[in-house]
mmCIF file of C-alpha atoms in Angstrom:
data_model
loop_
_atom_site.group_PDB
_atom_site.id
_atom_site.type_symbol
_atom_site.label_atom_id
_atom_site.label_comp_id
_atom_site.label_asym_id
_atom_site.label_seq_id
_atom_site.Cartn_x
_atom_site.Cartn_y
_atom_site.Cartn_z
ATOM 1 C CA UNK I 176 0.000 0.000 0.000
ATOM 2 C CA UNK I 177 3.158 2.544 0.538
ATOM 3 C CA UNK I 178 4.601 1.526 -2.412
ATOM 4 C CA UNK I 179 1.517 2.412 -4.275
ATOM 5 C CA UNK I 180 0.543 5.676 -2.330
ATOM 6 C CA UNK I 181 4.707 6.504 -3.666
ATOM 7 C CA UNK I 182 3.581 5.569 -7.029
ATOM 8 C CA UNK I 183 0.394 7.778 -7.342
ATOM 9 C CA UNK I 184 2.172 10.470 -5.976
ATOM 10 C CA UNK I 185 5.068 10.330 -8.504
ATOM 11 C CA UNK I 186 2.093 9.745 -11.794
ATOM 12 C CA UNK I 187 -0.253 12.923 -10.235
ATOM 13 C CA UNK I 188 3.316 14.644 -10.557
ATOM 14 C CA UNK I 189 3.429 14.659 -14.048
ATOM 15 C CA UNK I 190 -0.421 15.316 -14.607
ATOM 16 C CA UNK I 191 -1.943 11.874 -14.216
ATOM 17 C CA UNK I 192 -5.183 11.649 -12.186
ATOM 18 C CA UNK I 193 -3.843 8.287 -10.728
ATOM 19 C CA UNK I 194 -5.596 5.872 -8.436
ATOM 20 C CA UNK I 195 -4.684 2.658 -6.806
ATOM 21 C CA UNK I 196 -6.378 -0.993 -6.941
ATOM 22 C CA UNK I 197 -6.077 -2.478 -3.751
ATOM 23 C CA UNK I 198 -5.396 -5.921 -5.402
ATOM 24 C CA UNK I 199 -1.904 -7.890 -3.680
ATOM 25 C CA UNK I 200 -1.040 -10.719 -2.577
ATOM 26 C CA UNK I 201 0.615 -9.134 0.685
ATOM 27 C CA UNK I 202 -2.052 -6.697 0.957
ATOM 28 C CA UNK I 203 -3.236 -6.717 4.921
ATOM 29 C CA UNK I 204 -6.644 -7.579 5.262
ATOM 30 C CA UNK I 205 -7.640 -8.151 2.349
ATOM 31 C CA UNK I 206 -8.388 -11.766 0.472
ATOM 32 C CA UNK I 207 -6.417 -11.067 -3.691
ATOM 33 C CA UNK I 208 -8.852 -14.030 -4.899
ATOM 34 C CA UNK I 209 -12.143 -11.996 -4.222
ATOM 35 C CA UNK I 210 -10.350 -8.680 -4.988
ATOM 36 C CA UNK I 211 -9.085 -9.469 -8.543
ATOM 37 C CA UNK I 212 -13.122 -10.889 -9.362
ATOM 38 C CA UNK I 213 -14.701 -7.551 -7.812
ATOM 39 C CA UNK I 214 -16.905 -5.626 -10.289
ATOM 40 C CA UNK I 215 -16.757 -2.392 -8.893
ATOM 41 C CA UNK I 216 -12.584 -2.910 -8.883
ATOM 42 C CA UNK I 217 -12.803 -4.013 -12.380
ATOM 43 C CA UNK I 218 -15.079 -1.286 -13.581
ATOM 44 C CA UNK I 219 -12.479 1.255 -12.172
ATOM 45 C CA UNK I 220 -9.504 -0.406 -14.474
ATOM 46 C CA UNK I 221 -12.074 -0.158 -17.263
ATOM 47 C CA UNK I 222 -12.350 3.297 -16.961
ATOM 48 C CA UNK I 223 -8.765 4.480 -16.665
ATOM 49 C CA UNK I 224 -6.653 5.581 -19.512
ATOM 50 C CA UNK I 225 -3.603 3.301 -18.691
ATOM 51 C CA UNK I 226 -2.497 0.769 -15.962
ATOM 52 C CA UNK I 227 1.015 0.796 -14.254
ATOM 53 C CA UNK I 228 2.524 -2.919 -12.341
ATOM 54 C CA UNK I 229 4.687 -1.810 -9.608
ATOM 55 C CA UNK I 230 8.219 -3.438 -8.889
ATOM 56 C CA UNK I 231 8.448 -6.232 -6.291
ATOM 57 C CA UNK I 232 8.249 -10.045 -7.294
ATOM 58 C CA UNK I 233 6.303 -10.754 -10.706
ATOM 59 C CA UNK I 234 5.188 -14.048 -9.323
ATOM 60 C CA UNK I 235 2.934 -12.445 -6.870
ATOM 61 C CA UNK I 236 1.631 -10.092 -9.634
ATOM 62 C CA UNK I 237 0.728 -13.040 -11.747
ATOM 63 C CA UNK I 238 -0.910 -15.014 -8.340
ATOM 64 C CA UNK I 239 -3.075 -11.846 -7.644
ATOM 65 C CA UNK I 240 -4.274 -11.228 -11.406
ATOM 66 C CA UNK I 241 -4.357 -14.873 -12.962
ATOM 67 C CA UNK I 242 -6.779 -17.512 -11.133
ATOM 68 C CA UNK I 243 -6.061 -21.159 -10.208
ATOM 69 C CA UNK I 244 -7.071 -22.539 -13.401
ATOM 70 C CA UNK I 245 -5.165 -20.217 -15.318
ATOM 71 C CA UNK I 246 -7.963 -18.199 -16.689
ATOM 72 C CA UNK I 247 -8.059 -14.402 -16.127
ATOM 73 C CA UNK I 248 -9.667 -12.866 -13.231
ATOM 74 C CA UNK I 249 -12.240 -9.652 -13.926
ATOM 75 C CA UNK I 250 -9.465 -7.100 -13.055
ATOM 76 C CA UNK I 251 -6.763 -8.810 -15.744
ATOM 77 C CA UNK I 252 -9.583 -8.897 -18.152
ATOM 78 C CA UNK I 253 -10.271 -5.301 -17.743
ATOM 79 C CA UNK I 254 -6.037 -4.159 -17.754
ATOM 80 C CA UNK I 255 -6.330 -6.134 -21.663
ATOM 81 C CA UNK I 256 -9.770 -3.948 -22.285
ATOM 82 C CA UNK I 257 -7.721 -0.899 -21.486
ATOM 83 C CA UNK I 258 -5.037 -2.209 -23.419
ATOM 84 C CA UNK I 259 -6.892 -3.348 -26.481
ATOM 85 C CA UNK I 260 -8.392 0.265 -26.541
ATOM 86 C CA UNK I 261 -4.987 1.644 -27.005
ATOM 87 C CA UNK I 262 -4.947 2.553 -23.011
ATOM 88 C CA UNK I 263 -0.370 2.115 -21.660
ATOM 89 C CA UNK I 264 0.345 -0.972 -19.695
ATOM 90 C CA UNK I 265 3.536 -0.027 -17.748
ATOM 91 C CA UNK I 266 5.379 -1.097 -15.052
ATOM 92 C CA UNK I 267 8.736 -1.114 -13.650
ATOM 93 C CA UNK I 268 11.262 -4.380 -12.333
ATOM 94 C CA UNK I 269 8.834 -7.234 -11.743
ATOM 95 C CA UNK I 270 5.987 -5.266 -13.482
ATOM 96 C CA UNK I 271 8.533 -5.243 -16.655
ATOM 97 C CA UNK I 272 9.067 -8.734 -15.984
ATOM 98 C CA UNK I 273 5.211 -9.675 -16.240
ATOM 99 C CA UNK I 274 4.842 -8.356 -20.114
ATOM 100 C CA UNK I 275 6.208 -11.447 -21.825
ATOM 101 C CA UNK I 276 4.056 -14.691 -22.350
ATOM 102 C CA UNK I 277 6.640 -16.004 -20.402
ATOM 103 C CA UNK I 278 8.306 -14.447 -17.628
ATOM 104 C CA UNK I 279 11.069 -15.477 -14.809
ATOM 105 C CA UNK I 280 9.165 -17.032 -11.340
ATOM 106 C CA UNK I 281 11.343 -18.397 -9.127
ATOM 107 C CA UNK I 282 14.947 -17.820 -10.391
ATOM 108 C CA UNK I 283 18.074 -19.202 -9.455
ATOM 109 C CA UNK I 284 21.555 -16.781 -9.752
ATOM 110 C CA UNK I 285 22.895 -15.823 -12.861
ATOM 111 C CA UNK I 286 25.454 -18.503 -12.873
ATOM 112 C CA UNK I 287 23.322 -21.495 -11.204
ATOM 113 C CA UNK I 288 20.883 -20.751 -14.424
ATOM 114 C CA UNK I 289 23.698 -21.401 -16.831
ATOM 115 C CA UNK I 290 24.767 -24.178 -15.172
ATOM 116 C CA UNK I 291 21.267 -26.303 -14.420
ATOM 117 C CA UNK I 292 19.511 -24.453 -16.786
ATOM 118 C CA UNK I 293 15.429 -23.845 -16.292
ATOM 119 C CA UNK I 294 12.466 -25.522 -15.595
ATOM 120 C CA UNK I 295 8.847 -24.695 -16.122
ATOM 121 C CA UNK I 296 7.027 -23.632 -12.966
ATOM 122 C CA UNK I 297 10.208 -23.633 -11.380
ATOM 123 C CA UNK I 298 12.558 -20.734 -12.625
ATOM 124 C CA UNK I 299 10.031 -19.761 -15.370
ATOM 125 C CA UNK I 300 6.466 -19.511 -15.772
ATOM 126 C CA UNK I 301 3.387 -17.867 -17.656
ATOM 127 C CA UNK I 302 3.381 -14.365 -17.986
ATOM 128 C CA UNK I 303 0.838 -12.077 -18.749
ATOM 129 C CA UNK I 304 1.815 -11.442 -22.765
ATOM 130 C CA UNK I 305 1.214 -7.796 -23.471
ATOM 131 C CA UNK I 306 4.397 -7.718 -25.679
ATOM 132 C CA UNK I 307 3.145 -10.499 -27.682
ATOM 133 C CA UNK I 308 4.027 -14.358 -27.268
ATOM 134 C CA UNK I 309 7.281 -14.047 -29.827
ATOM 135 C CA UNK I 310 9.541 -11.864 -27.248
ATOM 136 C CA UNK I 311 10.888 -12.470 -24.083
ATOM 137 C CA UNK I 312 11.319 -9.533 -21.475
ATOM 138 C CA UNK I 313 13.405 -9.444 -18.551
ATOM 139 C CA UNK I 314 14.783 -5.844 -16.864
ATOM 140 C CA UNK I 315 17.894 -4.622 -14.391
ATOM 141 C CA UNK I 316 19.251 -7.089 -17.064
ATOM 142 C CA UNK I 317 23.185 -4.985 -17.832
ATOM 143 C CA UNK I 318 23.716 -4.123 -14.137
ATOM 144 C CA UNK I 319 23.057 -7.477 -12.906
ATOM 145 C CA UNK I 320 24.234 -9.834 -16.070
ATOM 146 C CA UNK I 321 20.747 -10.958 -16.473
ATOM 147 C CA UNK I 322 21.734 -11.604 -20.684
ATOM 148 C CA UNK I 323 23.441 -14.771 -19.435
ATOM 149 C CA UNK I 324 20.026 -16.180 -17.621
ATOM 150 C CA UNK I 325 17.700 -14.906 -20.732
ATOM 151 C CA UNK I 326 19.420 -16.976 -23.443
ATOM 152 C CA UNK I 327 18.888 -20.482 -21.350
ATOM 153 C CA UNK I 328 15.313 -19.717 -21.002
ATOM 154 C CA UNK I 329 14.986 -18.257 -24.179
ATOM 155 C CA UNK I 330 16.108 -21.832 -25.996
ATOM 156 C CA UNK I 331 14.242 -23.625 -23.269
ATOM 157 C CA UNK I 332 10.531 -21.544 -24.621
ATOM 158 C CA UNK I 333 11.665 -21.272 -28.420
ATOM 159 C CA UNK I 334 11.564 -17.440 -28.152
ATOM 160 C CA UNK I 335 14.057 -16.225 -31.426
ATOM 161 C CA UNK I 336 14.099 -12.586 -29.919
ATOM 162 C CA UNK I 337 14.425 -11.006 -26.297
ATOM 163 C CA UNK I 338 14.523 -7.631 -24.945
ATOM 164 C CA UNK I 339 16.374 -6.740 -21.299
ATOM 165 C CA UNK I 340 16.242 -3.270 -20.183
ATOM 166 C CA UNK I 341 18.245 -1.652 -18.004
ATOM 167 C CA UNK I 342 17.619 0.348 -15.061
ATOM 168 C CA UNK I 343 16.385 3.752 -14.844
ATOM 169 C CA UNK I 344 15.201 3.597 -18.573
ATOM 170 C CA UNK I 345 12.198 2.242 -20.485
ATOM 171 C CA UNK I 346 11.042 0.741 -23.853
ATOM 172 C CA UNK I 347 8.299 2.078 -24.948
ATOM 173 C CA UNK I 348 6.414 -0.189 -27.694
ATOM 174 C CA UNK I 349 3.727 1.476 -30.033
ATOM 175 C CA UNK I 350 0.894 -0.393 -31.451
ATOM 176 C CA UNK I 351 2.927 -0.942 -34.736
ATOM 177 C CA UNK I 352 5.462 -2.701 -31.989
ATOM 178 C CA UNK I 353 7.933 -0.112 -32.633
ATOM 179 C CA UNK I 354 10.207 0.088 -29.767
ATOM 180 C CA UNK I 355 11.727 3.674 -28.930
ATOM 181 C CA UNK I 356 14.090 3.496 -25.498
ATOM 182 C CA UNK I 357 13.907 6.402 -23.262
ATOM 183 C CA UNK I 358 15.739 6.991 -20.054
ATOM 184 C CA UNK I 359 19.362 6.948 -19.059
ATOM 185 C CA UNK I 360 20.638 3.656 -20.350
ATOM 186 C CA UNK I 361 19.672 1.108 -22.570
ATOM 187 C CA UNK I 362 18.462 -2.267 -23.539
ATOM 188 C CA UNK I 363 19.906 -5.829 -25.073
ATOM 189 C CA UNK I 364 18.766 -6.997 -27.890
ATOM 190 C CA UNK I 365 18.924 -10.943 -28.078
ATOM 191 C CA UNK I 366 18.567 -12.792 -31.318
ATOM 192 C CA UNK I 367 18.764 -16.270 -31.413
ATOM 193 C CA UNK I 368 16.831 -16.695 -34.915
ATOM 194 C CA UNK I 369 20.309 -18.448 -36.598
ATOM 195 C CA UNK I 370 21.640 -19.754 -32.927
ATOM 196 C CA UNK I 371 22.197 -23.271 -32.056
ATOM 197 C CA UNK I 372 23.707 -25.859 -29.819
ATOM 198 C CA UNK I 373 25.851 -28.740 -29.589
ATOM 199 C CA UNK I 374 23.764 -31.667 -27.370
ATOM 200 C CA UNK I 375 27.055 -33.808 -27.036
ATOM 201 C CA UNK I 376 29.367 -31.352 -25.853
ATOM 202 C CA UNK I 377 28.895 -31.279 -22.038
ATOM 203 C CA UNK I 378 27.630 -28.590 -20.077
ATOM 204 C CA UNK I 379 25.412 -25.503 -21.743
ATOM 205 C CA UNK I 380 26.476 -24.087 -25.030
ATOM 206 C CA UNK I 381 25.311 -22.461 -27.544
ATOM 207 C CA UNK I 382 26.746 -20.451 -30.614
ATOM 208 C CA UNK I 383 25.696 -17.888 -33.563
ATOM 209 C CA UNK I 384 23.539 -15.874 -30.814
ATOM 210 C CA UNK I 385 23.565 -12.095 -31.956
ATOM 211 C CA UNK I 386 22.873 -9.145 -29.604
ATOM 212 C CA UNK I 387 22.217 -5.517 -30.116
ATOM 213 C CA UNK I 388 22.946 -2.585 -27.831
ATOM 214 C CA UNK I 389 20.065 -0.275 -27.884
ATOM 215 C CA UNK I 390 20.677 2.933 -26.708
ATOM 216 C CA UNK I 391 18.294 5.994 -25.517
ATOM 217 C CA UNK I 392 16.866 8.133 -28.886
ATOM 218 C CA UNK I 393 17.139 3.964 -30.514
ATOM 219 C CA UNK I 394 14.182 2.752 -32.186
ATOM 220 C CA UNK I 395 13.745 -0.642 -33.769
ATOM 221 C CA UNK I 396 10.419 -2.363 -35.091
ATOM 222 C CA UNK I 397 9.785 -5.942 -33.782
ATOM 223 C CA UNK I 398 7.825 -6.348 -37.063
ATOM 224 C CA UNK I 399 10.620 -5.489 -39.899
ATOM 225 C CA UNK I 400 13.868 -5.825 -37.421
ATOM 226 C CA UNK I 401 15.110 -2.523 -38.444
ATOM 227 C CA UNK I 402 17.048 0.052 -36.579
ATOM 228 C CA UNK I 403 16.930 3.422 -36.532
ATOM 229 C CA UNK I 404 19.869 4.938 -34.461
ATOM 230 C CA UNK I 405 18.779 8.429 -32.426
ATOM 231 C CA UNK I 406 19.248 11.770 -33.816
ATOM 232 C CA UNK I 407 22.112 12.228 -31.326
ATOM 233 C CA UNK I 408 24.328 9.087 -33.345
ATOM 234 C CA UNK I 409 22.565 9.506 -37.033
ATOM 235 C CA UNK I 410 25.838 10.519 -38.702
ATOM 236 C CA UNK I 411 27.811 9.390 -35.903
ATOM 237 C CA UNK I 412 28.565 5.349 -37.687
ATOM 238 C CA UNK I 413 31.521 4.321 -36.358
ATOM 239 C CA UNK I 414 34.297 3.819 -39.181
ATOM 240 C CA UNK I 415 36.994 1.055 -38.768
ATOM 241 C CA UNK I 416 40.913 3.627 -38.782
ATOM 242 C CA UNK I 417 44.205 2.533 -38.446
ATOM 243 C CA UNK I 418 44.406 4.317 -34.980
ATOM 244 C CA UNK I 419 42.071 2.220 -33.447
ATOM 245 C CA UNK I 420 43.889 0.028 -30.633
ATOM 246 C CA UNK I 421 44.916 -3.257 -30.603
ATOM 247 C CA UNK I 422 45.440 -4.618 -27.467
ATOM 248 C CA UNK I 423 43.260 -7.872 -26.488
ATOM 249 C CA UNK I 424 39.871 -7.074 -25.065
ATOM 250 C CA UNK I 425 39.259 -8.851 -22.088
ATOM 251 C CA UNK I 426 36.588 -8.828 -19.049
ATOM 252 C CA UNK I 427 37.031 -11.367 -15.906
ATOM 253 C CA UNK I 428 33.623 -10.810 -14.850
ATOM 254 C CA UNK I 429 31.427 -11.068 -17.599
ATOM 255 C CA UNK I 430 28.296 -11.446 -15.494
ATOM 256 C CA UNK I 431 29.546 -7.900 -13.370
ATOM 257 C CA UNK I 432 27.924 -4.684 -13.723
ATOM 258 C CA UNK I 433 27.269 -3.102 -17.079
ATOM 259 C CA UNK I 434 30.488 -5.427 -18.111
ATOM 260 C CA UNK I 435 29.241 -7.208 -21.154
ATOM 261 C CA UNK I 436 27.823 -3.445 -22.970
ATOM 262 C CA UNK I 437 32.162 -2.148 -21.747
ATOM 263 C CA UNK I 438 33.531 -5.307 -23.539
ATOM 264 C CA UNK I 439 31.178 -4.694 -26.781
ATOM 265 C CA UNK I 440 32.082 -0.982 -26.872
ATOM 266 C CA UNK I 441 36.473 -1.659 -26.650
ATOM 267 C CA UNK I 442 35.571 -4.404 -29.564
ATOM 268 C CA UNK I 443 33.781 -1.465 -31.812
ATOM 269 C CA UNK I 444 36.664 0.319 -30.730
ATOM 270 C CA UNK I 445 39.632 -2.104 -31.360
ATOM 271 C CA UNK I 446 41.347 -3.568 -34.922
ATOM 272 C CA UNK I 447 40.915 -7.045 -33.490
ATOM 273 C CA UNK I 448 38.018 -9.024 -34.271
ATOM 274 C CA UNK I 449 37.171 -10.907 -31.147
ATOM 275 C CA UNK I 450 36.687 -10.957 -27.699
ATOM 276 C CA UNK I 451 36.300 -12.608 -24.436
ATOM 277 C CA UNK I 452 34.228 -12.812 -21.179
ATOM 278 C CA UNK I 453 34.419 -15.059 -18.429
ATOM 279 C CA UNK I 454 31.890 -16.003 -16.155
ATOM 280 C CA UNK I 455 32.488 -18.497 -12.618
ATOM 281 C CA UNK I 456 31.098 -19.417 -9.711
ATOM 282 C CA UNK I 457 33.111 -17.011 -7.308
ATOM 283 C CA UNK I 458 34.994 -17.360 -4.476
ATOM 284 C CA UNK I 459 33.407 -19.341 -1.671
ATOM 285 C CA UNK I 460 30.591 -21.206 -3.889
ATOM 286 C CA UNK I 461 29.879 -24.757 -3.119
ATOM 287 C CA UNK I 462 29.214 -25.364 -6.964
ATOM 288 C CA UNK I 463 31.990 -27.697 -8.933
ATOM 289 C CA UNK I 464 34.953 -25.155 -10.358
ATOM 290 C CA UNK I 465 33.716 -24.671 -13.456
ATOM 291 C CA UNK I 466 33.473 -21.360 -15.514
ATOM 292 C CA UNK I 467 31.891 -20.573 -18.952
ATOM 293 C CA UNK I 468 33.554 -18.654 -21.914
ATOM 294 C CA UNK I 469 31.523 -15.920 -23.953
ATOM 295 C CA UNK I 470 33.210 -15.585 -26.876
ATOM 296 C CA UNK I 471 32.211 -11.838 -28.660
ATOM 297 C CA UNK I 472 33.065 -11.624 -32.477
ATOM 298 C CA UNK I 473 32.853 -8.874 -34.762
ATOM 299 C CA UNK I 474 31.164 -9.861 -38.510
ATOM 300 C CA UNK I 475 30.242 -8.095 -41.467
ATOM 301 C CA UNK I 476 27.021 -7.446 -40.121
ATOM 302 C CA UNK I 477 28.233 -5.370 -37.131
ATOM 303 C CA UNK I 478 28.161 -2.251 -36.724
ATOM 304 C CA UNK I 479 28.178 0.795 -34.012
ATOM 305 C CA UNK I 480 26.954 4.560 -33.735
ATOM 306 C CA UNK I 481 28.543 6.923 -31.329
ATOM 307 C CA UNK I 482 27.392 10.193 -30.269
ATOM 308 C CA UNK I 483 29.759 13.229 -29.177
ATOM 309 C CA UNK I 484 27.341 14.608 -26.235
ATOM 310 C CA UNK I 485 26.373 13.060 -24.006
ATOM 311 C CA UNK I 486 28.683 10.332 -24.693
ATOM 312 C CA UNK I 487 26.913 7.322 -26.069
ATOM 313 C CA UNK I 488 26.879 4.249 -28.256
ATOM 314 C CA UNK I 489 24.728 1.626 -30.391
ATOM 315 C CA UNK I 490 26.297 -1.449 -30.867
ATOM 316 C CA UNK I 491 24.281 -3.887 -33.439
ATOM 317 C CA UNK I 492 25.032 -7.387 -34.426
ATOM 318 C CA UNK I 493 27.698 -8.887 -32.095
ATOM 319 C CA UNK I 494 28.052 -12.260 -32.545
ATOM 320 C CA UNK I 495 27.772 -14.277 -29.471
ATOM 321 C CA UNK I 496 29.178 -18.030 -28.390
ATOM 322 C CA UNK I 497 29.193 -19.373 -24.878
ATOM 323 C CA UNK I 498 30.863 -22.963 -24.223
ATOM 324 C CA UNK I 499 31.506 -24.533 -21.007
ATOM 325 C CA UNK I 500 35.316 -23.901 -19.151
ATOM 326 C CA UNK I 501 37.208 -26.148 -16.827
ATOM 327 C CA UNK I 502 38.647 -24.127 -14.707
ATOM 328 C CA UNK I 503 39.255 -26.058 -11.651
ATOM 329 C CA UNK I 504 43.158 -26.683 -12.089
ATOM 330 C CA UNK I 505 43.529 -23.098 -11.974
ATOM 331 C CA UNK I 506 41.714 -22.356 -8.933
ATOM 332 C CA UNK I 507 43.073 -25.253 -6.837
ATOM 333 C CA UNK I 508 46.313 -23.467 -7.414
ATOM 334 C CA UNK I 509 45.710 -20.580 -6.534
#
């Protein structure tokens, strides 16, 4: 109820007339079941030009809204009225999470994912599929290394494309499912439409993946798969010179913060072709000493837009492998 009072607050701010539906899990005294069939609640998300999920834990979002037998309660039937009218569904962290047809429920770490993988009604579940049933959304996804945990579940569903945004910024899809990103950051672009995997090498892998750095100003259509870079970076395509360094490009913590977008920026910006991420367990883990290589490699395809001020970049088409590394020799040394 704070949370939400906060929320109103901050829409009313910027000229909303913003109310809340007292429809949680957590919420004291009340009973979510009866709440999300209530007519009069339901009539007031009919009415209302939009509908924002706050942030918290999408599985509890999806509890409150979808009932036991998987059909939707009166209040999630009224959110896709206000949707199908052309009304905004928003929300931010786990009410991001919630747009795909398939969302993240009950995930393990970063690492843990890529090394036992995902299981339906376990570290995944259903969604509530406002961005369509073809794209999979996940959010804090470059501060936290969430690309590494999309990609498993991504190949698990059969999703070809994914979207992760990053914190403090939004994407903003239009009914043509053009997405603009606004904000401070950015979002990943994840295509695994020509990706594939090798079932009798141990251990998850999985090569040809191609990601896209979409920066604020960025738009690109989920319909046609074109980009069109901000106004900022329009005749700002970056140009392979001879004073462009050489030195190997290198991150030991793939999985840290904001570290894969660093390592794809010194590739644009470096005459070598290649480059490479690690990702382990970390120090004190009671998992087996093993580690995973992402390989990032630079085709014909790639390409990257810089702007002078503020200081920014779109990176598109980076080609992306990830194998399995034994590691464990090396640590027991150390």
């Amino acid at each position: 109820a704070p949370v939400a009072a906060a929320i109103v607050d901050s829409l009313n701010r910027y000229g909303a007339d913003a109310f809340q539906i007292p429809l949680a899990v957590k919420l004291a005294d009340s009973d979510f079941r009866k709440a999300a069939d209530d007519p009069l609640l339901a009539d007031a998300v009919r009415g209302a030009g939009g509908v924002f999920f706050s942030g918290g834990d999408q599985a509890r979002i999806t509890q409150a809204l979808v009932r036991a037998d998987g059909s939707r309660s009166a209040v999630l039937e009224a959110v896709w009225e206000v949707y199908r009218k052309g009304g905004v569904v928003a929300g931010n962290s786990a009410g991001a999470a919630v747009m795909s047809s398939t969302m993240f429920y009950a995930p393990k770490t970063v690492f843990a994912t890529l090394r036992g993988g995902v299981t339906d009604g376990q570290e995944i579940a259903p969604g509530l599929g406002f961005i369509g049933d073809d794209v999979f959304v996940d959010q804090h996804f470059l501060v936290r290394g969430r690309f590494a945990r999309m990609i498993p579940a991504m190949l698990k569903k059969g999703y070809k494309f994914g979207l992760g945004i990053d914190e403090n910024t939004a994407m903003v899809v239009d009914a043509q499912r053009r997405v603009e990103i606004v904000g401070s950051k950015g979002a990943l672009l994840v295509d695994l439409s020509r990706a594939s995997t090798d079932p009798a090498r141990a251990g998850f892998n999985v090569s040809n993946v191609v990601i896209s750095y979409l920066d604020r100003g960025d738009l690109y259509d989920l319909n046609t798969h074109a980009f069109t870079p901000s106004a900022a970076k329009a005749g700002g395509r970056i140009v392979p010179h001879k004073d462009l360094l050489a030195d190997p490009v290198f991150s030991p913590d793939i999985l840290g913060r904001n570290a894969l977008v660093e390592l794809m920026e010194n590739l644009m910006n470096n005459r070598r072709s290649e480059a490479i991420g690690i990702a382990t367990s970390g120090a004190g883990s009671t998992l087996p000493e093993l580690g995973f290589q992402f390989t990032l490699s630079k085709t014909r395809d790639s390409v990257g837009y810089a702007s002078a001020a503020p200081h920014s970049y779109s990176i598109l088409n980076m080609r992306l492998d990830i194998r399995p590394l034994d590691i464990g020799q090396s640590l027991r040394t150390q």
